[in-house]
Amino acid sequence: QEYTAIKSEVVEWSPAAKGLIGEKLGGRKVFMVAATLRPETMYGQTNCFVGVSIKYGIFAVNDKEAYLCTYRAARNMAFQGVTEPRGTIDQLVEIDGSKLIGTRIKAPFAINPEVYVLPMDNVLATKGTGVVTSVPSDSPDDFQTLTDLRKKADFYKIDPLWAAIDPVPVISTPTYGELTAPTIVKQLKIQSQKDTKQLLEAKEIAYKEGFYNGTMLVGEFKGQSVQDAKPKVRESMIQAGLAFAYAEPEGIVTSRSG
Ligand code: ZZB
C-alpha cells in the first residue's frame, strides 16, 4: 500500500506535551506525519486525529527535523531511507496520544492553515503512522468523528474551539454535491463513530464516487478531474517538501486490501 505521508509542523504543543518534551528535541522542528490515500483532499483539512491510548514517539530525521508517529511507522520510514543515515531509529521522546490533544499544527496546502489535534476512537495503531489528517468533506469517518466531538466536547475533554472549523468543500461529485462525506453519512443514517460497519460502507462509496466522478473545486488543479489531479497534487506537495512517499509493508494492512 503506497501512501502519501503529509508533514504538519507543530506550532504550539498542548501543555501536557510541552511539559513532557522539555528540552529533548535538540532544536529540531517537529512534524506530525499523517498517511493518506487522498492527497488531493488536503485543501480541506480541518483538524488532525490521534488515538488517545496509542503510544507515539518523536523520532529524529536529521539535525533539523523530527517526525511524530508510531514506533512501527518510524521503523518502516527508517528502512525506506527517510532518516539519516538510512536505517536509523532515534527516538527523542515517547508520548501518549492523550497528551497530544489540543496541540496546534500547520495543515499543508489547506484552506485553513492551522488546525488542532483531536481524539478519534477508531485510529488503528497498526496502520499508516497512527496519525490521521481529517478531511470531513470527503471522509465519512472524519465527518462523523468531528460531529461526535462537537456534540460531546465535555465527554471527549476537548475545548469546543479546537473542533470549530466546518467541513470545507474541495471536490464536487455529481451524486453527492460539494460535501460528499456529510451527504453519504446522512443518507446512511449514521449516528456515531461507533457505527463502524456503516462507516466502512460509506467510505467505500465516498472513495469510488470521489475518484471516478469527482472534480476539484479549489487549488492549483481546480476544474480538473480527481483522477488527473491526485498525482499532481501529490507531486506538488513532495516538491514543496511537505510530503513524501511512505509504503506499508504487504501482509499487515488490517482493514482493506484495495
Ligand atoms: C485523508 C483522507 C481524506 C482520507 C479523505 C480518506 C478520505 P484505508 O482506506 O482504510 O486504507 N487512516 C490512515 N491511517 C489510519 C489509521 N492508523 N487509523 C485509521 N484511519 C487511518 O485507509 C486510508 C485512509 O484512512 C487514509 O486516507 C486516512 O484518511 C485514514 F477524503 O487521509 B485518509 C473515503 C475516504 N476519504
PDB file of N, CA and C in Angstrom, residues 34-111:
ATOM      1  N   ALA A  34       1.066  12.262   8.844  1.00  0.00           N
ATOM      2  CA  ALA A  34      -0.180  11.522   8.604  1.00  0.00           C
ATOM      3  C   ALA A  34      -0.090  10.793   7.268  1.00  0.00           C
ATOM      4  N   ALA A  35      -0.522   9.530   7.240  1.00  0.00           N
ATOM      5  CA  ALA A  35      -0.534   8.763   5.990  1.00  0.00           C
ATOM      6  C   ALA A  35      -1.899   8.909   5.336  1.00  0.00           C
ATOM      7  N   THR A  36      -1.913   9.299   4.064  1.00  0.00           N
ATOM      8  CA  THR A  36      -3.189   9.445   3.364  1.00  0.00           C
ATOM      9  C   THR A  36      -3.161   8.768   1.999  1.00  0.00           C
ATOM     10  N   LEU A  37      -4.336   8.320   1.559  1.00  0.00           N
ATOM     11  CA  LEU A  37      -4.501   7.818   0.196  1.00  0.00           C
ATOM     12  C   LEU A  37      -5.123   8.890  -0.687  1.00  0.00           C
ATOM     13  N   ARG A  38      -5.437  10.056  -0.090  1.00  0.00           N
ATOM     14  CA  ARG A  38      -6.149  11.083  -0.842  1.00  0.00           C
ATOM     15  C   ARG A  38      -5.487  12.470  -0.731  1.00  0.00           C
ATOM     16  N   PRO A  39      -4.265  12.566  -1.291  1.00  0.00           N
ATOM     17  CA  PRO A  39      -3.558  13.846  -1.200  1.00  0.00           C
ATOM     18  C   PRO A  39      -4.345  15.017  -1.802  1.00  0.00           C
ATOM     19  N   GLU A  40      -5.202  14.719  -2.784  1.00  0.00           N
ATOM     20  CA  GLU A  40      -5.960  15.797  -3.457  1.00  0.00           C
ATOM     21  C   GLU A  40      -7.009  16.432  -2.544  1.00  0.00           C
ATOM     22  N   THR A  41      -7.265  15.816  -1.385  1.00  0.00           N
ATOM     23  CA  THR A  41      -8.238  16.407  -0.454  1.00  0.00           C
ATOM     24  C   THR A  41      -7.583  17.306   0.605  1.00  0.00           C
ATOM     25  N   MET A  42      -6.274  17.439   0.568  1.00  0.00           N
ATOM     26  CA  MET A  42      -5.578  18.144   1.664  1.00  0.00           C
ATOM     27  C   MET A  42      -6.001  19.607   1.819  1.00  0.00           C
ATOM     28  N   TYR A  43      -6.561  20.193   0.760  1.00  0.00           N
ATOM     29  CA  TYR A  43      -7.091  21.560   0.857  1.00  0.00           C
ATOM     30  C   TYR A  43      -8.176  21.659   1.932  1.00  0.00           C
ATOM     31  N   GLY A  44      -8.830  20.539   2.204  1.00  0.00           N
ATOM     32  CA  GLY A  44      -9.980  20.549   3.106  1.00  0.00           C
ATOM     33  C   GLY A  44      -9.699  20.040   4.517  1.00  0.00           C
ATOM     34  N   GLN A  45      -8.424  20.004   4.916  1.00  0.00           N
ATOM     35  CA  GLN A  45      -8.109  19.559   6.287  1.00  0.00           C
ATOM     36  C   GLN A  45      -8.703  20.542   7.302  1.00  0.00           C
ATOM     37  N   THR A  46      -9.320  19.988   8.345  1.00  0.00           N
ATOM     38  CA  THR A  46      -9.889  20.846   9.394  1.00  0.00           C
ATOM     39  C   THR A  46      -9.339  20.527  10.777  1.00  0.00           C
ATOM     40  N   ASN A  47      -8.663  19.403  10.920  1.00  0.00           N
ATOM     41  CA  ASN A  47      -8.033  19.018  12.186  1.00  0.00           C
ATOM     42  C   ASN A  47      -7.189  17.774  11.932  1.00  0.00           C
ATOM     43  N   CYS A  48      -6.661  17.204  13.008  1.00  0.00           N
ATOM     44  CA  CYS A  48      -5.818  16.020  12.895  1.00  0.00           C
ATOM     45  C   CYS A  48      -6.238  15.089  14.023  1.00  0.00           C
ATOM     46  N   PHE A  49      -6.274  13.773  13.748  1.00  0.00           N
ATOM     47  CA  PHE A  49      -6.705  12.819  14.763  1.00  0.00           C
ATOM     48  C   PHE A  49      -5.570  11.923  15.235  1.00  0.00           C
ATOM     49  N   VAL A  50      -5.598  11.622  16.541  1.00  0.00           N
ATOM     50  CA  VAL A  50      -4.734  10.583  17.114  1.00  0.00           C
ATOM     51  C   VAL A  50      -5.612   9.684  17.991  1.00  0.00           C
ATOM     52  N   GLY A  51      -5.104   8.508  18.330  1.00  0.00           N
ATOM     53  CA  GLY A  51      -5.786   7.631  19.275  1.00  0.00           C
ATOM     54  C   GLY A  51      -5.294   7.946  20.669  1.00  0.00           C
ATOM     55  N   VAL A  52      -6.217   8.121  21.622  1.00  0.00           N
ATOM     56  CA  VAL A  52      -5.765   8.530  22.966  1.00  0.00           C
ATOM     57  C   VAL A  52      -5.009   7.419  23.685  1.00  0.00           C
ATOM     58  N   SER A  53      -5.254   6.165  23.334  1.00  0.00           N
ATOM     59  CA  SER A  53      -4.499   5.101  24.020  1.00  0.00           C
ATOM     60  C   SER A  53      -3.354   4.551  23.180  1.00  0.00           C
ATOM     61  N   ILE A  54      -3.006   5.249  22.129  1.00  0.00           N
ATOM     62  CA  ILE A  54      -1.870   4.817  21.308  1.00  0.00           C
ATOM     63  C   ILE A  54      -0.605   5.528  21.787  1.00  0.00           C
ATOM     64  N   LYS A  55       0.513   4.800  21.779  1.00  0.00           N
ATOM     65  CA  LYS A  55       1.806   5.409  22.113  1.00  0.00           C
ATOM     66  C   LYS A  55       2.480   5.920  20.850  1.00  0.00           C
ATOM     67  N   TYR A  56       2.922   7.158  20.922  1.00  0.00           N
ATOM     68  CA  TYR A  56       3.629   7.772  19.797  1.00  0.00           C
ATOM     69  C   TYR A  56       5.058   8.066  20.213  1.00  0.00           C
ATOM     70  N   GLY A  57       5.881   8.361  19.231  1.00  0.00           N
ATOM     71  CA  GLY A  57       7.240   8.789  19.521  1.00  0.00           C
ATOM     72  C   GLY A  57       7.575   9.996  18.677  1.00  0.00           C
ATOM     73  N   ILE A  58       8.604  10.733  19.117  1.00  0.00           N
ATOM     74  CA  ILE A  58       9.160  11.787  18.270  1.00  0.00           C
ATOM     75  C   ILE A  58      10.547  11.305  17.875  1.00  0.00           C
ATOM     76  N   PHE A  59      10.750  11.141  16.566  1.00  0.00           N
ATOM     77  CA  PHE A  59      11.956  10.498  16.046  1.00  0.00           C
ATOM     78  C   PHE A  59      12.798  11.492  15.252  1.00  0.00           C
ATOM     79  N   ALA A  60      14.080  11.562  15.555  1.00  0.00           N
ATOM     80  CA  ALA A  60      14.974  12.453  14.797  1.00  0.00           C
ATOM     81  C   ALA A  60      15.088  11.951  13.362  1.00  0.00           C
ATOM     82  N   VAL A  61      14.954  12.862  12.407  1.00  0.00           N
ATOM     83  CA  VAL A  61      15.133  12.536  10.989  1.00  0.00           C
ATOM     84  C   VAL A  61      16.550  12.925  10.574  1.00  0.00           C
ATOM     85  N   ASN A  62      16.975  14.081  11.071  1.00  0.00           N
ATOM     86  CA  ASN A  62      18.337  14.598  10.877  1.00  0.00           C
ATOM     87  C   ASN A  62      18.539  15.640  11.987  1.00  0.00           C
ATOM     88  N   ASP A  63      19.504  16.553  11.824  1.00  0.00           N
ATOM     89  CA  ASP A  63      19.778  17.536  12.891  1.00  0.00           C
ATOM     90  C   ASP A  63      18.691  18.592  13.011  1.00  0.00           C
ATOM     91  N   LYS A  64      17.884  18.746  11.971  1.00  0.00           N
ATOM     92  CA  LYS A  64      16.937  19.866  11.936  1.00  0.00           C
ATOM     93  C   LYS A  64      15.479  19.471  12.133  1.00  0.00           C
ATOM     94  N   GLU A  65      15.144  18.210  11.798  1.00  0.00           N
ATOM     95  CA  GLU A  65      13.746  17.804  11.820  1.00  0.00           C
ATOM     96  C   GLU A  65      13.528  16.521  12.607  1.00  0.00           C
ATOM     97  N   ALA A  66      12.315  16.419  13.183  1.00  0.00           N
ATOM     98  CA  ALA A  66      11.893  15.178  13.835  1.00  0.00           C
ATOM     99  C   ALA A  66      10.447  14.911  13.447  1.00  0.00           C
ATOM    100  N   TYR A  67      10.081  13.623  13.382  1.00  0.00           N
ATOM    101  CA  TYR A  67       8.723  13.237  12.994  1.00  0.00           C
ATOM    102  C   TYR A  67       8.007  12.581  14.164  1.00  0.00           C
ATOM    103  N   LEU A  68       6.737  12.913  14.331  1.00  0.00           N
ATOM    104  CA  LEU A  68       5.893  12.304  15.351  1.00  0.00           C
ATOM    105  C   LEU A  68       4.981  11.281  14.681  1.00  0.00           C
ATOM    106  N   CYS A  69       5.087  10.018  15.107  1.00  0.00           N
ATOM    107  CA  CYS A  69       4.284   8.919  14.560  1.00  0.00           C
ATOM    108  C   CYS A  69       4.454   7.717  15.490  1.00  0.00           C
ATOM    109  N   THR A  70       3.879   6.571  15.120  1.00  0.00           N
ATOM    110  CA  THR A  70       4.103   5.380  15.936  1.00  0.00           C
ATOM    111  C   THR A  70       5.526   4.855  15.698  1.00  0.00           C
ATOM    112  N   TYR A  71       6.003   4.047  16.649  1.00  0.00           N
ATOM    113  CA  TYR A  71       7.329   3.437  16.508  1.00  0.00           C
ATOM    114  C   TYR A  71       7.376   2.569  15.253  1.00  0.00           C
ATOM    115  N   ARG A  72       6.281   1.847  15.044  1.00  0.00           N
ATOM    116  CA  ARG A  72       6.172   0.959  13.891  1.00  0.00           C
ATOM    117  C   ARG A  72       6.369   1.716  12.569  1.00  0.00           C
ATOM    118  N   ALA A  73       5.737   2.886  12.472  1.00  0.00           N
ATOM    119  CA  ALA A  73       5.874   3.697  11.260  1.00  0.00           C
ATOM    120  C   ALA A  73       7.295   4.247  11.138  1.00  0.00           C
ATOM    121  N   ALA A  74       7.880   4.639  12.277  1.00  0.00           N
ATOM    122  CA  ALA A  74       9.246   5.185  12.256  1.00  0.00           C
ATOM    123  C   ALA A  74      10.224   4.126  11.742  1.00  0.00           C
ATOM    124  N   ARG A  75       9.993   2.877  12.148  1.00  0.00           N
ATOM    125  CA  ARG A  75      10.873   1.794  11.696  1.00  0.00           C
ATOM    126  C   ARG A  75      10.715   1.587  10.189  1.00  0.00           C
ATOM    127  N   ASN A  76       9.472   1.599   9.704  1.00  0.00           N
ATOM    128  CA  ASN A  76       9.264   1.485   8.254  1.00  0.00           C
ATOM    129  C   ASN A  76       9.956   2.627   7.512  1.00  0.00           C
ATOM    130  N   MET A  77       9.798   3.840   8.041  1.00  0.00           N
ATOM    131  CA  MET A  77      10.416   5.008   7.385  1.00  0.00           C
ATOM    132  C   MET A  77      11.933   4.867   7.349  1.00  0.00           C
ATOM    133  N   ALA A  78      12.493   4.406   8.472  1.00  0.00           N
ATOM    134  CA  ALA A  78      13.955   4.256   8.554  1.00  0.00           C
ATOM    135  C   ALA A  78      14.460   3.360   7.424  1.00  0.00           C
ATOM    136  N   PHE A  79      13.748   2.250   7.202  1.00  0.00           N
ATOM    137  CA  PHE A  79      14.198   1.326   6.163  1.00  0.00           C
ATOM    138  C   PHE A  79      13.845   1.791   4.763  1.00  0.00           C
ATOM    139  N   GLN A  80      12.973   2.805   4.677  1.00  0.00           N
ATOM    140  CA  GLN A  80      12.661   3.390   3.369  1.00  0.00           C
ATOM    141  C   GLN A  80      13.554   4.605   3.086  1.00  0.00           C
ATOM    142  N   GLY A  81      14.544   4.823   3.937  1.00  0.00           N
ATOM    143  CA  GLY A  81      15.532   5.875   3.650  1.00  0.00           C
ATOM    144  C   GLY A  81      15.092   7.270   4.015  1.00  0.00           C
ATOM    145  N   VAL A  82      14.114   7.385   4.908  1.00  0.00           N
ATOM    146  CA  VAL A  82      13.640   8.713   5.310  1.00  0.00           C
ATOM    147  C   VAL A  82      14.609   9.352   6.311  1.00  0.00           C
ATOM    148  N   THR A  83      15.192   8.531   7.181  1.00  0.00           N
ATOM    149  CA  THR A  83      16.084   9.066   8.223  1.00  0.00           C
ATOM    150  C   THR A  83      17.548   9.004   7.777  1.00  0.00           C
ATOM    151  N   GLU A  84      18.366   9.837   8.407  1.00  0.00           N
ATOM    152  CA  GLU A  84      19.799   9.884   8.099  1.00  0.00           C
ATOM    153  C   GLU A  84      20.598   9.433   9.318  1.00  0.00           C
ATOM    154  N   PRO A  85      21.597   8.521   9.190  1.00  0.00           N
ATOM    155  CA  PRO A  85      21.756   7.683   7.999  1.00  0.00           C
ATOM    156  C   PRO A  85      20.654   6.629   7.908  1.00  0.00           C
ATOM    157  N   ARG A  86      20.457   6.096   6.690  1.00  0.00           N
ATOM    158  CA  ARG A  86      19.412   5.117   6.407  1.00  0.00           C
ATOM    159  C   ARG A  86      19.366   4.020   7.480  1.00  0.00           C
ATOM    160  N   GLY A  87      18.160   3.684   7.916  1.00  0.00           N
ATOM    161  CA  GLY A  87      18.004   2.601   8.886  1.00  0.00           C
ATOM    162  C   GLY A  87      18.018   3.066  10.338  1.00  0.00           C
ATOM    163  N   THR A  88      18.343   4.329  10.577  1.00  0.00           N
ATOM    164  CA  THR A  88      18.431   4.855  11.946  1.00  0.00           C
ATOM    165  C   THR A  88      17.054   5.092  12.565  1.00  0.00           C
ATOM    166  N   ILE A  89      16.868   4.612  13.797  1.00  0.00           N
ATOM    167  CA  ILE A  89      15.663   4.957  14.551  1.00  0.00           C
ATOM    168  C   ILE A  89      16.132   5.615  15.846  1.00  0.00           C
ATOM    169  N   ASP A  90      15.948   6.925  15.930  1.00  0.00           N
ATOM    170  CA  ASP A  90      16.434   7.683  17.088  1.00  0.00           C
ATOM    171  C   ASP A  90      15.245   8.351  17.770  1.00  0.00           C
ATOM    172  N   GLN A  91      14.701   7.653  18.783  1.00  0.00           N
ATOM    173  CA  GLN A  91      13.514   8.196  19.458  1.00  0.00           C
ATOM    174  C   GLN A  91      13.929   9.203  20.525  1.00  0.00           C
ATOM    175  N   LEU A  92      13.464  10.433  20.373  1.00  0.00           N
ATOM    176  CA  LEU A  92      13.824  11.515  21.308  1.00  0.00           C
ATOM    177  C   LEU A  92      12.874  11.554  22.495  1.00  0.00           C
ATOM    178  N   VAL A  93      11.597  11.222  22.225  1.00  0.00           N
ATOM    179  CA  VAL A  93      10.546  11.338  23.240  1.00  0.00           C
ATOM    180  C   VAL A  93       9.519  10.240  22.973  1.00  0.00           C
ATOM    181  N   GLU A  94       8.965   9.655  24.041  1.00  0.00           N
ATOM    182  CA  GLU A  94       7.789   8.796  23.881  1.00  0.00           C
ATOM    183  C   GLU A  94       6.614   9.536  24.499  1.00  0.00           C
ATOM    184  N   ILE A  95       5.466   9.499  23.841  1.00  0.00           N
ATOM    185  CA  ILE A  95       4.337  10.295  24.327  1.00  0.00           C
ATOM    186  C   ILE A  95       3.004   9.606  24.033  1.00  0.00           C
ATOM    187  N   ASP A  96       2.096   9.616  25.019  1.00  0.00           N
ATOM    188  CA  ASP A  96       0.765   9.039  24.824  1.00  0.00           C
ATOM    189  C   ASP A  96      -0.082   9.964  23.962  1.00  0.00           C
ATOM    190  N   GLY A  97      -0.931   9.356  23.132  1.00  0.00           N
ATOM    191  CA  GLY A  97      -1.817  10.142  22.281  1.00  0.00           C
ATOM    192  C   GLY A  97      -2.652  11.134  23.072  1.00  0.00           C
ATOM    193  N   SER A  98      -3.100  10.724  24.248  1.00  0.00           N
ATOM    194  CA  SER A  98      -3.949  11.605  25.063  1.00  0.00           C
ATOM    195  C   SER A  98      -3.270  12.953  25.339  1.00  0.00           C
ATOM    196  N   LYS A  99      -1.953  12.942  25.461  1.00  0.00           N
ATOM    197  CA  LYS A  99      -1.219  14.175  25.780  1.00  0.00           C
ATOM    198  C   LYS A  99      -1.082  15.119  24.585  1.00  0.00           C
ATOM    199  N   LEU A 100      -1.377  14.607  23.402  1.00  0.00           N
ATOM    200  CA  LEU A 100      -1.216  15.442  22.195  1.00  0.00           C
ATOM    201  C   LEU A 100      -2.452  16.281  21.895  1.00  0.00           C
ATOM    202  N   ILE A 101      -3.574  15.926  22.531  1.00  0.00           N
ATOM    203  CA  ILE A 101      -4.843  16.609  22.237  1.00  0.00           C
ATOM    204  C   ILE A 101      -4.728  18.102  22.549  1.00  0.00           C
ATOM    205  N   GLY A 102      -5.157  18.927  21.585  1.00  0.00           N
ATOM    206  CA  GLY A 102      -5.084  20.371  21.778  1.00  0.00           C
ATOM    207  C   GLY A 102      -3.815  21.001  21.206  1.00  0.00           C
ATOM    208  N   THR A 103      -2.905  20.175  20.711  1.00  0.00           N
ATOM    209  CA  THR A 103      -1.710  20.706  20.038  1.00  0.00           C
ATOM    210  C   THR A 103      -2.139  21.370  18.726  1.00  0.00           C
ATOM    211  N   ARG A 104      -1.513  22.500  18.426  1.00  0.00           N
ATOM    212  CA  ARG A 104      -1.848  23.223  17.186  1.00  0.00           C
ATOM    213  C   ARG A 104      -0.754  22.986  16.154  1.00  0.00           C
ATOM    214  N   ILE A 105      -1.178  22.632  14.945  1.00  0.00           N
ATOM    215  CA  ILE A 105      -0.209  22.289  13.894  1.00  0.00           C
ATOM    216  C   ILE A 105      -0.554  23.009  12.587  1.00  0.00           C
ATOM    217  N   LYS A 106       0.441  23.082  11.687  1.00  0.00           N
ATOM    218  CA  LYS A 106       0.161  23.588  10.338  1.00  0.00           C
ATOM    219  C   LYS A 106      -0.516  22.482   9.535  1.00  0.00           C
ATOM    220  N   ALA A 107      -1.388  22.877   8.612  1.00  0.00           N
ATOM    221  CA  ALA A 107      -2.039  21.914   7.724  1.00  0.00           C
ATOM    222  C   ALA A 107      -1.610  22.256   6.300  1.00  0.00           C
ATOM    223  N   PRO A 108      -0.596  21.531   5.772  1.00  0.00           N
ATOM    224  CA  PRO A 108      -0.038  21.935   4.487  1.00  0.00           C
ATOM    225  C   PRO A 108      -1.064  21.885   3.353  1.00  0.00           C
ATOM    226  N   PHE A 109      -1.077  22.941   2.534  1.00  0.00           N
ATOM    227  CA  PHE A 109      -1.963  23.091   1.369  1.00  0.00           C
ATOM    228  C   PHE A 109      -3.415  23.364   1.752  1.00  0.00           C
ATOM    229  N   ALA A 110      -3.751  23.374   3.043  1.00  0.00           N
ATOM    230  CA  ALA A 110      -5.157  23.510   3.433  1.00  0.00           C
ATOM    231  C   ALA A 110      -5.615  24.965   3.385  1.00  0.00           C
ATOM    232  N   ILE A 111      -6.897  25.142   3.150  1.00  0.00           N
ATOM    233  CA  ILE A 111      -7.500  26.471   3.132  1.00  0.00           C
ATOM    234  C   ILE A 111      -7.451  27.082   4.533  1.00  0.00           C
TER     235      ILE A 111
END
